[in-house]
Amino acid sequence: MSQDPRNTEHDPRDESAESAPAEHERLPPAEEDLAAAFVRETEVIEESIEDGKKVRRRGIYLLPNLFTTSALFAGFFSVVAGINGDFTAAAVAIFIAMVLDGLDGRVARMTNTQSAFGAEYDSLSDMVSFGVAPALVAFTWILQDIGKTGWVVAFLYVACAALRLARFNVQVGSVDKKWFVGLPSPSAAAFVAASVWTFHSFDADAVGFKVLMLLVVAAAGVLMVSNIRYYSFKEIDLKGPVPFVVLLAIVLGFVVISVEPSVMLLLLFGAYVASGPTQAIMRKMKQPPATG
């Protein structure tokens, strides 16, 4: 005779004993629990507006952030090389960081992987590669020989780079993309790095060169936070056809730079740094005089 389940008596202790192993089986091991908690607590969650709806996205895009990390590594390597007295390698590392910094944004736009995290990470990387690194390289090479004035000017450059990046971040989308307001930090860093590379190659350690480097670093810092406009080259269409002579000019440019890289890069970026004030003066001269 079979038993009716409704008449079966159960001991509450037996029920809890049976449920305890089942509950225990659902709990992961301690190691897995710690790993899951670490991933959960360190995960990046972004909120954005897409098609008028708020979207929450977990994680970060790998490809553009790899370029940003590479640029950050190059900037840090430049600092280490400068401390160790290898100023040529320090200057070259800044130029490598400049190239990588230009690639991460383009890769993000081409692959549609833009994110707020990537923008902030890129800005912090720029602060190291184009703010701290050039100032420390210039200081460890020659500005430290000037004493207090040397490190004050180096700090001025770092502070101006930070202010330039902060202003750029809050003005994105509200200024004409054809122009940069103030000297871009990568160009300022390239100008300082090319100066160190060139003058160090010629063993230029006279008092005149110390004063010249002081002026170069100070001018680059002040121009970054100025309101002088610099052409951004963002309107150049890289996908459209161009005349054959353009490609020929690019090839000749590489040949000329390869002859004496430090001098040619200094002339190139020196011309770009001077283009802003020159155009500002020309626009001022073209304005009609105010009538009283």
PDB file of C-alpha atoms in Angstrom:
ATOM      1  CA  MET A   1       0.000   0.000   0.000  1.00  0.00           C
ATOM      2  CA  SER A   2       1.510   3.264  -1.037  1.00  0.00           C
ATOM      3  CA  GLN A   3       1.785   6.176   1.285  1.00  0.00           C
ATOM      4  CA  ASP A   4      -0.178   9.363   0.684  1.00  0.00           C
ATOM      5  CA  PRO A   5       2.288  12.299   0.534  1.00  0.00           C
ATOM      6  CA  ARG A   6      -0.242  14.458   2.299  1.00  0.00           C
ATOM      7  CA  ASN A   7      -0.186  12.190   5.341  1.00  0.00           C
ATOM      8  CA  THR A   8       3.545  11.883   5.494  1.00  0.00           C
ATOM      9  CA  GLU A   9       5.142  13.510   8.537  1.00  0.00           C
ATOM     10  CA  HIS A  10       8.335  15.539   8.123  1.00  0.00           C
ATOM     11  CA  ASP A  11      10.873  16.524  10.689  1.00  0.00           C
ATOM     12  CA  PRO A  12      11.747  20.252  10.270  1.00  0.00           C
ATOM     13  CA  ARG A  13      15.347  19.468  11.109  1.00  0.00           C
ATOM     14  CA  ASP A  14      15.495  16.934   8.313  1.00  0.00           C
ATOM     15  CA  GLU A  15      14.108  19.551   5.861  1.00  0.00           C
ATOM     16  CA  SER A  16      16.744  22.081   6.800  1.00  0.00           C
ATOM     17  CA  ALA A  17      19.414  19.428   6.584  1.00  0.00           C
ATOM     18  CA  GLU A  18      18.300  18.526   3.080  1.00  0.00           C
ATOM     19  CA  SER A  19      18.163  22.143   1.903  1.00  0.00           C
ATOM     20  CA  ALA A  20      21.554  23.087   3.344  1.00  0.00           C
ATOM     21  CA  PRO A  21      23.653  21.111   0.838  1.00  0.00           C
ATOM     22  CA  ALA A  22      21.620  22.449  -2.066  1.00  0.00           C
ATOM     23  CA  GLU A  23      22.204  25.984  -0.889  1.00  0.00           C
ATOM     24  CA  HIS A  24      25.876  25.236  -0.375  1.00  0.00           C
ATOM     25  CA  GLU A  25      26.156  23.876  -3.909  1.00  0.00           C
ATOM     26  CA  ARG A  26      24.911  27.203  -5.325  1.00  0.00           C
ATOM     27  CA  LEU A  27      27.702  29.151  -3.614  1.00  0.00           C
ATOM     28  CA  PRO A  28      30.911  29.375  -5.676  1.00  0.00           C
ATOM     29  CA  PRO A  29      34.289  28.508  -4.158  1.00  0.00           C
ATOM     30  CA  ALA A  30      36.064  31.205  -2.209  1.00  0.00           C
ATOM     31  CA  GLU A  31      38.544  31.803  -5.017  1.00  0.00           C
ATOM     32  CA  GLU A  32      35.846  32.260  -7.631  1.00  0.00           C
ATOM     33  CA  ASP A  33      33.837  34.466  -5.319  1.00  0.00           C
ATOM     34  CA  LEU A  34      36.812  36.816  -4.803  1.00  0.00           C
ATOM     35  CA  ALA A  35      37.535  36.924  -8.529  1.00  0.00           C
ATOM     36  CA  ALA A  36      33.910  37.661  -9.366  1.00  0.00           C
ATOM     37  CA  ALA A  37      33.787  40.371  -6.715  1.00  0.00           C
ATOM     38  CA  PHE A  38      36.991  41.942  -8.047  1.00  0.00           C
ATOM     39  CA  VAL A  39      35.659  42.008 -11.615  1.00  0.00           C
ATOM     40  CA  ARG A  40      32.351  43.428 -10.448  1.00  0.00           C
ATOM     41  CA  GLU A  41      33.883  46.161  -8.300  1.00  0.00           C
ATOM     42  CA  THR A  42      36.446  47.247 -10.919  1.00  0.00           C
ATOM     43  CA  GLU A  43      34.121  47.147 -13.929  1.00  0.00           C
ATOM     44  CA  VAL A  44      33.653  50.398 -15.855  1.00  0.00           C
ATOM     45  CA  ILE A  45      30.018  51.357 -16.421  1.00  0.00           C
ATOM     46  CA  GLU A  46      29.239  54.258 -18.745  1.00  0.00           C
ATOM     47  CA  GLU A  47      25.923  55.988 -19.319  1.00  0.00           C
ATOM     48  CA  SER A  48      25.304  57.639 -22.669  1.00  0.00           C
ATOM     49  CA  ILE A  49      22.390  58.947 -24.702  1.00  0.00           C
ATOM     50  CA  GLU A  50      21.785  57.026 -27.936  1.00  0.00           C
ATOM     51  CA  ASP A  51      18.740  57.769 -30.095  1.00  0.00           C
ATOM     52  CA  GLY A  52      17.239  59.753 -27.236  1.00  0.00           C
ATOM     53  CA  LYS A  53      17.507  56.844 -24.790  1.00  0.00           C
ATOM     54  CA  LYS A  54      19.833  56.393 -21.855  1.00  0.00           C
ATOM     55  CA  VAL A  55      22.121  53.420 -22.449  1.00  0.00           C
ATOM     56  CA  ARG A  56      24.341  51.754 -19.845  1.00  0.00           C
ATOM     57  CA  ARG A  57      27.438  50.056 -21.227  1.00  0.00           C
ATOM     58  CA  ARG A  58      29.783  47.820 -19.264  1.00  0.00           C
ATOM     59  CA  GLY A  59      33.465  47.412 -20.056  1.00  0.00           C
ATOM     60  CA  ILE A  60      35.877  49.391 -22.240  1.00  0.00           C
ATOM     61  CA  TYR A  61      36.972  49.209 -25.869  1.00  0.00           C
ATOM     62  CA  LEU A  62      40.335  47.485 -26.175  1.00  0.00           C
ATOM     63  CA  LEU A  63      41.762  48.669 -29.506  1.00  0.00           C
ATOM     64  CA  PRO A  64      41.842  52.492 -29.073  1.00  0.00           C
ATOM     65  CA  ASN A  65      42.902  52.169 -25.430  1.00  0.00           C
ATOM     66  CA  LEU A  66      45.853  50.016 -26.506  1.00  0.00           C
ATOM     67  CA  PHE A  67      47.142  52.931 -28.576  1.00  0.00           C
ATOM     68  CA  THR A  68      46.575  55.286 -25.636  1.00  0.00           C
ATOM     69  CA  THR A  69      48.450  52.940 -23.304  1.00  0.00           C
ATOM     70  CA  SER A  70      51.311  52.731 -25.807  1.00  0.00           C
ATOM     71  CA  ALA A  71      51.479  56.529 -25.930  1.00  0.00           C
ATOM     72  CA  LEU A  72      51.510  56.638 -22.130  1.00  0.00           C
ATOM     73  CA  PHE A  73      54.334  54.091 -22.069  1.00  0.00           C
ATOM     74  CA  ALA A  74      56.337  56.169 -24.542  1.00  0.00           C
ATOM     75  CA  GLY A  75      55.860  59.269 -22.388  1.00  0.00           C
ATOM     76  CA  PHE A  76      56.973  57.437 -19.250  1.00  0.00           C
ATOM     77  CA  PHE A  77      59.937  55.955 -21.106  1.00  0.00           C
ATOM     78  CA  SER A  78      60.919  59.485 -22.122  1.00  0.00           C
ATOM     79  CA  VAL A  79      61.014  60.529 -18.464  1.00  0.00           C
ATOM     80  CA  VAL A  80      63.147  57.517 -17.509  1.00  0.00           C
ATOM     81  CA  ALA A  81      65.515  58.064 -20.453  1.00  0.00           C
ATOM     82  CA  GLY A  82      65.904  61.725 -19.526  1.00  0.00           C
ATOM     83  CA  ILE A  83      66.740  60.848 -15.928  1.00  0.00           C
ATOM     84  CA  ASN A  84      69.336  58.364 -17.173  1.00  0.00           C
ATOM     85  CA  GLY A  85      70.897  61.008 -19.417  1.00  0.00           C
ATOM     86  CA  ASP A  86      69.828  59.490 -22.754  1.00  0.00           C
ATOM     87  CA  PHE A  87      68.247  62.662 -24.126  1.00  0.00           C
ATOM     88  CA  THR A  88      68.115  61.513 -27.741  1.00  0.00           C
ATOM     89  CA  ALA A  89      65.991  58.506 -26.801  1.00  0.00           C
ATOM     90  CA  ALA A  90      63.888  60.716 -24.539  1.00  0.00           C
ATOM     91  CA  ALA A  91      63.122  63.122 -27.387  1.00  0.00           C
ATOM     92  CA  VAL A  92      62.371  60.324 -29.855  1.00  0.00           C
ATOM     93  CA  ALA A  93      59.983  58.726 -27.342  1.00  0.00           C
ATOM     94  CA  ILE A  94      57.984  61.957 -27.172  1.00  0.00           C
ATOM     95  CA  PHE A  95      57.601  61.935 -30.962  1.00  0.00           C
ATOM     96  CA  ILE A  96      56.503  58.285 -30.833  1.00  0.00           C
ATOM     97  CA  ALA A  97      53.932  59.206 -28.196  1.00  0.00           C
ATOM     98  CA  MET A  98      52.744  61.997 -30.476  1.00  0.00           C
ATOM     99  CA  VAL A  99      52.164  59.555 -33.363  1.00  0.00           C
ATOM    100  CA  LEU A 100      50.351  57.049 -31.142  1.00  0.00           C
ATOM    101  CA  ASP A 101      48.219  59.806 -29.650  1.00  0.00           C
ATOM    102  CA  GLY A 102      47.102  60.788 -33.122  1.00  0.00           C
ATOM    103  CA  LEU A 103      46.218  57.190 -33.965  1.00  0.00           C
ATOM    104  CA  ASP A 104      44.042  56.321 -30.965  1.00  0.00           C
ATOM    105  CA  GLY A 105      41.392  58.911 -31.788  1.00  0.00           C
ATOM    106  CA  ARG A 106      41.327  58.009 -35.475  1.00  0.00           C
ATOM    107  CA  VAL A 107      41.068  54.294 -34.680  1.00  0.00           C
ATOM    108  CA  ALA A 108      38.214  54.980 -32.262  1.00  0.00           C
ATOM    109  CA  ARG A 109      36.316  56.959 -34.904  1.00  0.00           C
ATOM    110  CA  MET A 110      36.986  54.439 -37.668  1.00  0.00           C
ATOM    111  CA  THR A 111      35.820  51.497 -35.549  1.00  0.00           C
ATOM    112  CA  ASN A 112      33.023  53.451 -33.834  1.00  0.00           C
ATOM    113  CA  THR A 113      34.515  52.744 -30.400  1.00  0.00           C
ATOM    114  CA  GLN A 114      34.480  56.250 -28.905  1.00  0.00           C
ATOM    115  CA  SER A 115      33.745  56.404 -25.196  1.00  0.00           C
ATOM    116  CA  ALA A 116      33.927  58.820 -22.291  1.00  0.00           C
ATOM    117  CA  PHE A 117      36.437  56.533 -20.590  1.00  0.00           C
ATOM    118  CA  GLY A 118      38.691  56.637 -23.656  1.00  0.00           C
ATOM    119  CA  ALA A 119      38.524  60.425 -23.805  1.00  0.00           C
ATOM    120  CA  GLU A 120      39.495  60.799 -20.135  1.00  0.00           C
ATOM    121  CA  TYR A 121      42.223  58.162 -20.411  1.00  0.00           C
ATOM    122  CA  ASP A 122      43.639  59.914 -23.479  1.00  0.00           C
ATOM    123  CA  SER A 123      43.705  63.236 -21.636  1.00  0.00           C
ATOM    124  CA  LEU A 124      45.617  61.744 -18.690  1.00  0.00           C
ATOM    125  CA  SER A 125      48.045  60.066 -21.079  1.00  0.00           C
ATOM    126  CA  ASP A 126      48.600  63.411 -22.825  1.00  0.00           C
ATOM    127  CA  MET A 127      49.379  65.023 -19.490  1.00  0.00           C
ATOM    128  CA  VAL A 128      52.231  62.570 -18.925  1.00  0.00           C
ATOM    129  CA  SER A 129      53.562  62.421 -22.487  1.00  0.00           C
ATOM    130  CA  PHE A 130      53.165  66.079 -23.475  1.00  0.00           C
ATOM    131  CA  GLY A 131      53.108  67.832 -20.110  1.00  0.00           C
ATOM    132  CA  VAL A 132      55.399  66.137 -17.608  1.00  0.00           C
ATOM    133  CA  ALA A 133      57.836  64.375 -19.957  1.00  0.00           C
ATOM    134  CA  PRO A 134      59.040  67.398 -22.017  1.00  0.00           C
ATOM    135  CA  ALA A 135      59.435  69.556 -18.914  1.00  0.00           C
ATOM    136  CA  LEU A 136      61.433  66.916 -17.029  1.00  0.00           C
ATOM    137  CA  VAL A 137      63.615  66.105 -20.041  1.00  0.00           C
ATOM    138  CA  ALA A 138      64.446  69.783 -20.568  1.00  0.00           C
ATOM    139  CA  PHE A 139      65.041  70.262 -16.857  1.00  0.00           C
ATOM    140  CA  THR A 140      67.318  67.244 -16.391  1.00  0.00           C
ATOM    141  CA  TRP A 141      69.328  68.211 -19.459  1.00  0.00           C
ATOM    142  CA  ILE A 142      70.022  71.926 -19.040  1.00  0.00           C
ATOM    143  CA  LEU A 143      67.406  73.859 -17.042  1.00  0.00           C
ATOM    144  CA  GLN A 144      68.644  72.488 -13.725  1.00  0.00           C
ATOM    145  CA  ASP A 145      71.910  74.354 -14.315  1.00  0.00           C
ATOM    146  CA  ILE A 146      70.023  77.656 -14.083  1.00  0.00           C
ATOM    147  CA  GLY A 147      68.860  76.974 -10.530  1.00  0.00           C
ATOM    148  CA  LYS A 148      65.475  78.000  -9.202  1.00  0.00           C
ATOM    149  CA  THR A 149      64.512  79.744 -12.435  1.00  0.00           C
ATOM    150  CA  GLY A 150      64.970  76.476 -14.315  1.00  0.00           C
ATOM    151  CA  TRP A 151      62.555  74.382 -12.269  1.00  0.00           C
ATOM    152  CA  VAL A 152      60.058  77.241 -12.012  1.00  0.00           C
ATOM    153  CA  VAL A 153      59.906  77.495 -15.807  1.00  0.00           C
ATOM    154  CA  ALA A 154      59.640  73.702 -16.073  1.00  0.00           C
ATOM    155  CA  PHE A 155      56.712  73.762 -13.648  1.00  0.00           C
ATOM    156  CA  LEU A 156      55.156  76.614 -15.619  1.00  0.00           C
ATOM    157  CA  TYR A 157      55.161  74.404 -18.690  1.00  0.00           C
ATOM    158  CA  VAL A 158      53.565  71.486 -16.782  1.00  0.00           C
ATOM    159  CA  ALA A 159      50.866  73.726 -15.294  1.00  0.00           C
ATOM    160  CA  CYS A 160      50.088  75.287 -18.676  1.00  0.00           C
ATOM    161  CA  ALA A 161      49.810  71.832 -20.255  1.00  0.00           C
ATOM    162  CA  ALA A 162      47.310  70.791 -17.575  1.00  0.00           C
ATOM    163  CA  LEU A 163      45.283  73.971 -18.056  1.00  0.00           C
ATOM    164  CA  ARG A 164      45.402  73.541 -21.841  1.00  0.00           C
ATOM    165  CA  LEU A 165      44.060  69.987 -21.649  1.00  0.00           C
ATOM    166  CA  ALA A 166      41.346  70.931 -19.164  1.00  0.00           C
ATOM    167  CA  ARG A 167      40.198  73.833 -21.342  1.00  0.00           C
ATOM    168  CA  PHE A 168      40.221  71.644 -24.440  1.00  0.00           C
ATOM    169  CA  ASN A 169      38.039  69.024 -22.723  1.00  0.00           C
ATOM    170  CA  VAL A 170      35.348  71.521 -21.728  1.00  0.00           C
ATOM    171  CA  GLN A 171      35.379  73.294 -25.112  1.00  0.00           C
ATOM    172  CA  VAL A 172      34.926  70.190 -27.268  1.00  0.00           C
ATOM    173  CA  GLY A 173      31.928  70.713 -29.523  1.00  0.00           C
ATOM    174  CA  SER A 174      31.708  74.457 -28.863  1.00  0.00           C
ATOM    175  CA  VAL A 175      34.623  75.729 -30.964  1.00  0.00           C
ATOM    176  CA  ASP A 176      35.428  75.688 -34.666  1.00  0.00           C
ATOM    177  CA  LYS A 177      37.090  72.357 -35.485  1.00  0.00           C
ATOM    178  CA  LYS A 178      39.221  74.075 -38.106  1.00  0.00           C
ATOM    179  CA  TRP A 179      41.254  75.801 -35.390  1.00  0.00           C
ATOM    180  CA  PHE A 180      42.840  74.983 -32.055  1.00  0.00           C
ATOM    181  CA  VAL A 181      42.530  77.646 -29.374  1.00  0.00           C
ATOM    182  CA  GLY A 182      46.069  77.831 -28.080  1.00  0.00           C
ATOM    183  CA  LEU A 183      49.073  75.749 -29.107  1.00  0.00           C
ATOM    184  CA  PRO A 184      48.165  72.016 -28.970  1.00  0.00           C
ATOM    185  CA  SER A 185      50.057  70.181 -26.237  1.00  0.00           C
ATOM    186  CA  PRO A 186      51.548  67.546 -28.629  1.00  0.00           C
ATOM    187  CA  SER A 187      53.001  70.314 -30.807  1.00  0.00           C
ATOM    188  CA  ALA A 188      54.373  72.140 -27.772  1.00  0.00           C
ATOM    189  CA  ALA A 189      55.972  68.910 -26.546  1.00  0.00           C
ATOM    190  CA  ALA A 190      57.414  68.224 -30.004  1.00  0.00           C
ATOM    191  CA  PHE A 191      58.910  71.725 -30.123  1.00  0.00           C
ATOM    192  CA  VAL A 192      60.597  71.271 -26.733  1.00  0.00           C
ATOM    193  CA  ALA A 193      61.731  67.710 -27.545  1.00  0.00           C
ATOM    194  CA  ALA A 194      63.174  68.745 -30.922  1.00  0.00           C
ATOM    195  CA  SER A 195      65.043  71.600 -29.243  1.00  0.00           C
ATOM    196  CA  VAL A 196      66.567  69.253 -26.658  1.00  0.00           C
ATOM    197  CA  TRP A 197      67.411  66.704 -29.351  1.00  0.00           C
ATOM    198  CA  THR A 198      69.070  69.264 -31.642  1.00  0.00           C
ATOM    199  CA  PHE A 199      70.993  71.281 -29.069  1.00  0.00           C
ATOM    200  CA  HIS A 200      72.135  68.163 -27.194  1.00  0.00           C
ATOM    201  CA  SER A 201      73.403  66.618 -30.454  1.00  0.00           C
ATOM    202  CA  PHE A 202      75.602  69.669 -30.958  1.00  0.00           C
ATOM    203  CA  ASP A 203      76.783  69.622 -27.312  1.00  0.00           C
ATOM    204  CA  ALA A 204      75.275  73.050 -26.851  1.00  0.00           C
ATOM    205  CA  ASP A 205      75.744  73.754 -23.154  1.00  0.00           C
ATOM    206  CA  ALA A 206      76.848  77.401 -23.253  1.00  0.00           C
ATOM    207  CA  VAL A 207      75.008  80.041 -21.259  1.00  0.00           C
ATOM    208  CA  GLY A 208      73.305  81.302 -24.397  1.00  0.00           C
ATOM    209  CA  PHE A 209      71.735  77.910 -25.086  1.00  0.00           C
ATOM    210  CA  LYS A 210      70.561  77.648 -21.488  1.00  0.00           C
ATOM    211  CA  VAL A 211      68.751  80.952 -21.832  1.00  0.00           C
ATOM    212  CA  LEU A 212      67.401  79.863 -25.220  1.00  0.00           C
ATOM    213  CA  MET A 213      65.957  76.633 -23.780  1.00  0.00           C
ATOM    214  CA  LEU A 214      64.481  78.661 -20.950  1.00  0.00           C
ATOM    215  CA  LEU A 215      62.681  80.833 -23.492  1.00  0.00           C
ATOM    216  CA  VAL A 216      61.607  77.817 -25.580  1.00  0.00           C
ATOM    217  CA  VAL A 217      59.997  76.028 -22.633  1.00  0.00           C
ATOM    218  CA  ALA A 218      58.373  79.184 -21.276  1.00  0.00           C
ATOM    219  CA  ALA A 219      57.053  80.255 -24.696  1.00  0.00           C
ATOM    220  CA  ALA A 220      55.636  76.801 -25.425  1.00  0.00           C
ATOM    221  CA  GLY A 221      53.844  76.807 -22.071  1.00  0.00           C
ATOM    222  CA  VAL A 222      52.375  80.289 -22.438  1.00  0.00           C
ATOM    223  CA  LEU A 223      51.248  79.669 -26.030  1.00  0.00           C
ATOM    224  CA  MET A 224      49.324  76.576 -24.889  1.00  0.00           C
ATOM    225  CA  VAL A 225      47.052  78.650 -22.640  1.00  0.00           C
ATOM    226  CA  SER A 226      46.826  81.629 -24.992  1.00  0.00           C
ATOM    227  CA  ASN A 227      43.829  82.435 -27.190  1.00  0.00           C
ATOM    228  CA  ILE A 228      45.958  82.370 -30.341  1.00  0.00           C
ATOM    229  CA  ARG A 229      44.429  80.137 -32.989  1.00  0.00           C
ATOM    230  CA  TYR A 230      46.360  77.346 -34.679  1.00  0.00           C
ATOM    231  CA  TYR A 231      45.253  75.454 -37.764  1.00  0.00           C
ATOM    232  CA  SER A 232      44.060  71.958 -36.780  1.00  0.00           C
ATOM    233  CA  PHE A 233      44.405  70.184 -40.177  1.00  0.00           C
ATOM    234  CA  LYS A 234      41.130  68.378 -39.397  1.00  0.00           C
ATOM    235  CA  GLU A 235      39.554  69.534 -42.644  1.00  0.00           C
ATOM    236  CA  ILE A 236      42.042  67.595 -44.749  1.00  0.00           C
ATOM    237  CA  ASP A 237      40.228  64.732 -46.481  1.00  0.00           C
ATOM    238  CA  LEU A 238      42.480  61.689 -46.240  1.00  0.00           C
ATOM    239  CA  LYS A 239      39.995  59.467 -48.072  1.00  0.00           C
ATOM    240  CA  GLY A 240      39.560  61.585 -51.198  1.00  0.00           C
ATOM    241  CA  PRO A 241      41.849  61.644 -54.249  1.00  0.00           C
ATOM    242  CA  VAL A 242      44.739  64.105 -54.334  1.00  0.00           C
ATOM    243  CA  PRO A 243      47.093  65.237 -57.097  1.00  0.00           C
ATOM    244  CA  PHE A 244      50.182  63.117 -57.666  1.00  0.00           C
ATOM    245  CA  VAL A 245      52.419  66.015 -56.664  1.00  0.00           C
ATOM    246  CA  VAL A 246      51.048  65.812 -53.088  1.00  0.00           C
ATOM    247  CA  LEU A 247      52.371  62.273 -52.657  1.00  0.00           C
ATOM    248  CA  LEU A 248      55.651  63.361 -54.209  1.00  0.00           C
ATOM    249  CA  ALA A 249      55.917  66.226 -51.714  1.00  0.00           C
ATOM    250  CA  ILE A 250      55.297  63.824 -48.816  1.00  0.00           C
ATOM    251  CA  VAL A 251      58.052  61.510 -50.052  1.00  0.00           C
ATOM    252  CA  LEU A 252      60.463  64.436 -50.387  1.00  0.00           C
ATOM    253  CA  GLY A 253      59.502  65.554 -46.896  1.00  0.00           C
ATOM    254  CA  PHE A 254      60.460  62.176 -45.455  1.00  0.00           C
ATOM    255  CA  VAL A 255      63.755  62.281 -47.343  1.00  0.00           C
ATOM    256  CA  VAL A 256      64.600  65.751 -46.042  1.00  0.00           C
ATOM    257  CA  ILE A 257      63.701  64.829 -42.463  1.00  0.00           C
ATOM    258  CA  SER A 258      65.799  61.654 -42.620  1.00  0.00           C
ATOM    259  CA  VAL A 259      68.912  63.672 -43.517  1.00  0.00           C
ATOM    260  CA  GLU A 260      69.015  65.409 -40.126  1.00  0.00           C
ATOM    261  CA  PRO A 261      65.883  64.441 -38.149  1.00  0.00           C
ATOM    262  CA  SER A 262      66.445  66.608 -35.095  1.00  0.00           C
ATOM    263  CA  VAL A 263      67.113  69.821 -37.040  1.00  0.00           C
ATOM    264  CA  MET A 264      64.332  69.277 -39.574  1.00  0.00           C
ATOM    265  CA  LEU A 265      61.751  68.451 -36.900  1.00  0.00           C
ATOM    266  CA  LEU A 266      62.807  71.532 -34.953  1.00  0.00           C
ATOM    267  CA  LEU A 267      62.347  73.707 -38.043  1.00  0.00           C
ATOM    268  CA  LEU A 268      59.001  72.063 -38.835  1.00  0.00           C
ATOM    269  CA  PHE A 269      57.466  72.446 -35.401  1.00  0.00           C
ATOM    270  CA  GLY A 270      59.159  75.782 -34.848  1.00  0.00           C
ATOM    271  CA  ALA A 271      57.380  77.049 -37.967  1.00  0.00           C
ATOM    272  CA  TYR A 272      54.060  75.696 -36.681  1.00  0.00           C
ATOM    273  CA  VAL A 273      54.570  77.327 -33.275  1.00  0.00           C
ATOM    274  CA  ALA A 274      55.371  80.637 -34.959  1.00  0.00           C
ATOM    275  CA  SER A 275      52.412  80.369 -37.362  1.00  0.00           C
ATOM    276  CA  GLY A 276      49.873  81.165 -34.644  1.00  0.00           C
ATOM    277  CA  PRO A 277      51.320  84.516 -33.506  1.00  0.00           C
ATOM    278  CA  THR A 278      52.191  85.414 -37.113  1.00  0.00           C
ATOM    279  CA  GLN A 279      48.619  84.912 -38.320  1.00  0.00           C
ATOM    280  CA  ALA A 280      47.270  86.764 -35.287  1.00  0.00           C
ATOM    281  CA  ILE A 281      49.466  89.773 -36.082  1.00  0.00           C
ATOM    282  CA  MET A 282      48.442  89.683 -39.743  1.00  0.00           C
ATOM    283  CA  ARG A 283      44.736  89.576 -38.842  1.00  0.00           C
ATOM    284  CA  LYS A 284      45.280  92.472 -36.459  1.00  0.00           C
ATOM    285  CA  MET A 285      46.958  94.527 -39.178  1.00  0.00           C
ATOM    286  CA  LYS A 286      44.155  93.822 -41.661  1.00  0.00           C
ATOM    287  CA  GLN A 287      41.470  95.095 -39.311  1.00  0.00           C
ATOM    288  CA  PRO A 288      40.288  98.599 -40.206  1.00  0.00           C
ATOM    289  CA  PRO A 289      41.196 101.242 -37.656  1.00  0.00           C
ATOM    290  CA  ALA A 290      38.482 102.078 -35.163  1.00  0.00           C
ATOM    291  CA  THR A 291      36.782 105.398 -35.851  1.00  0.00           C
ATOM    292  CA  GLY A 292      36.036 107.635 -32.908  1.00  0.00           C
TER     293      GLY A 292
END
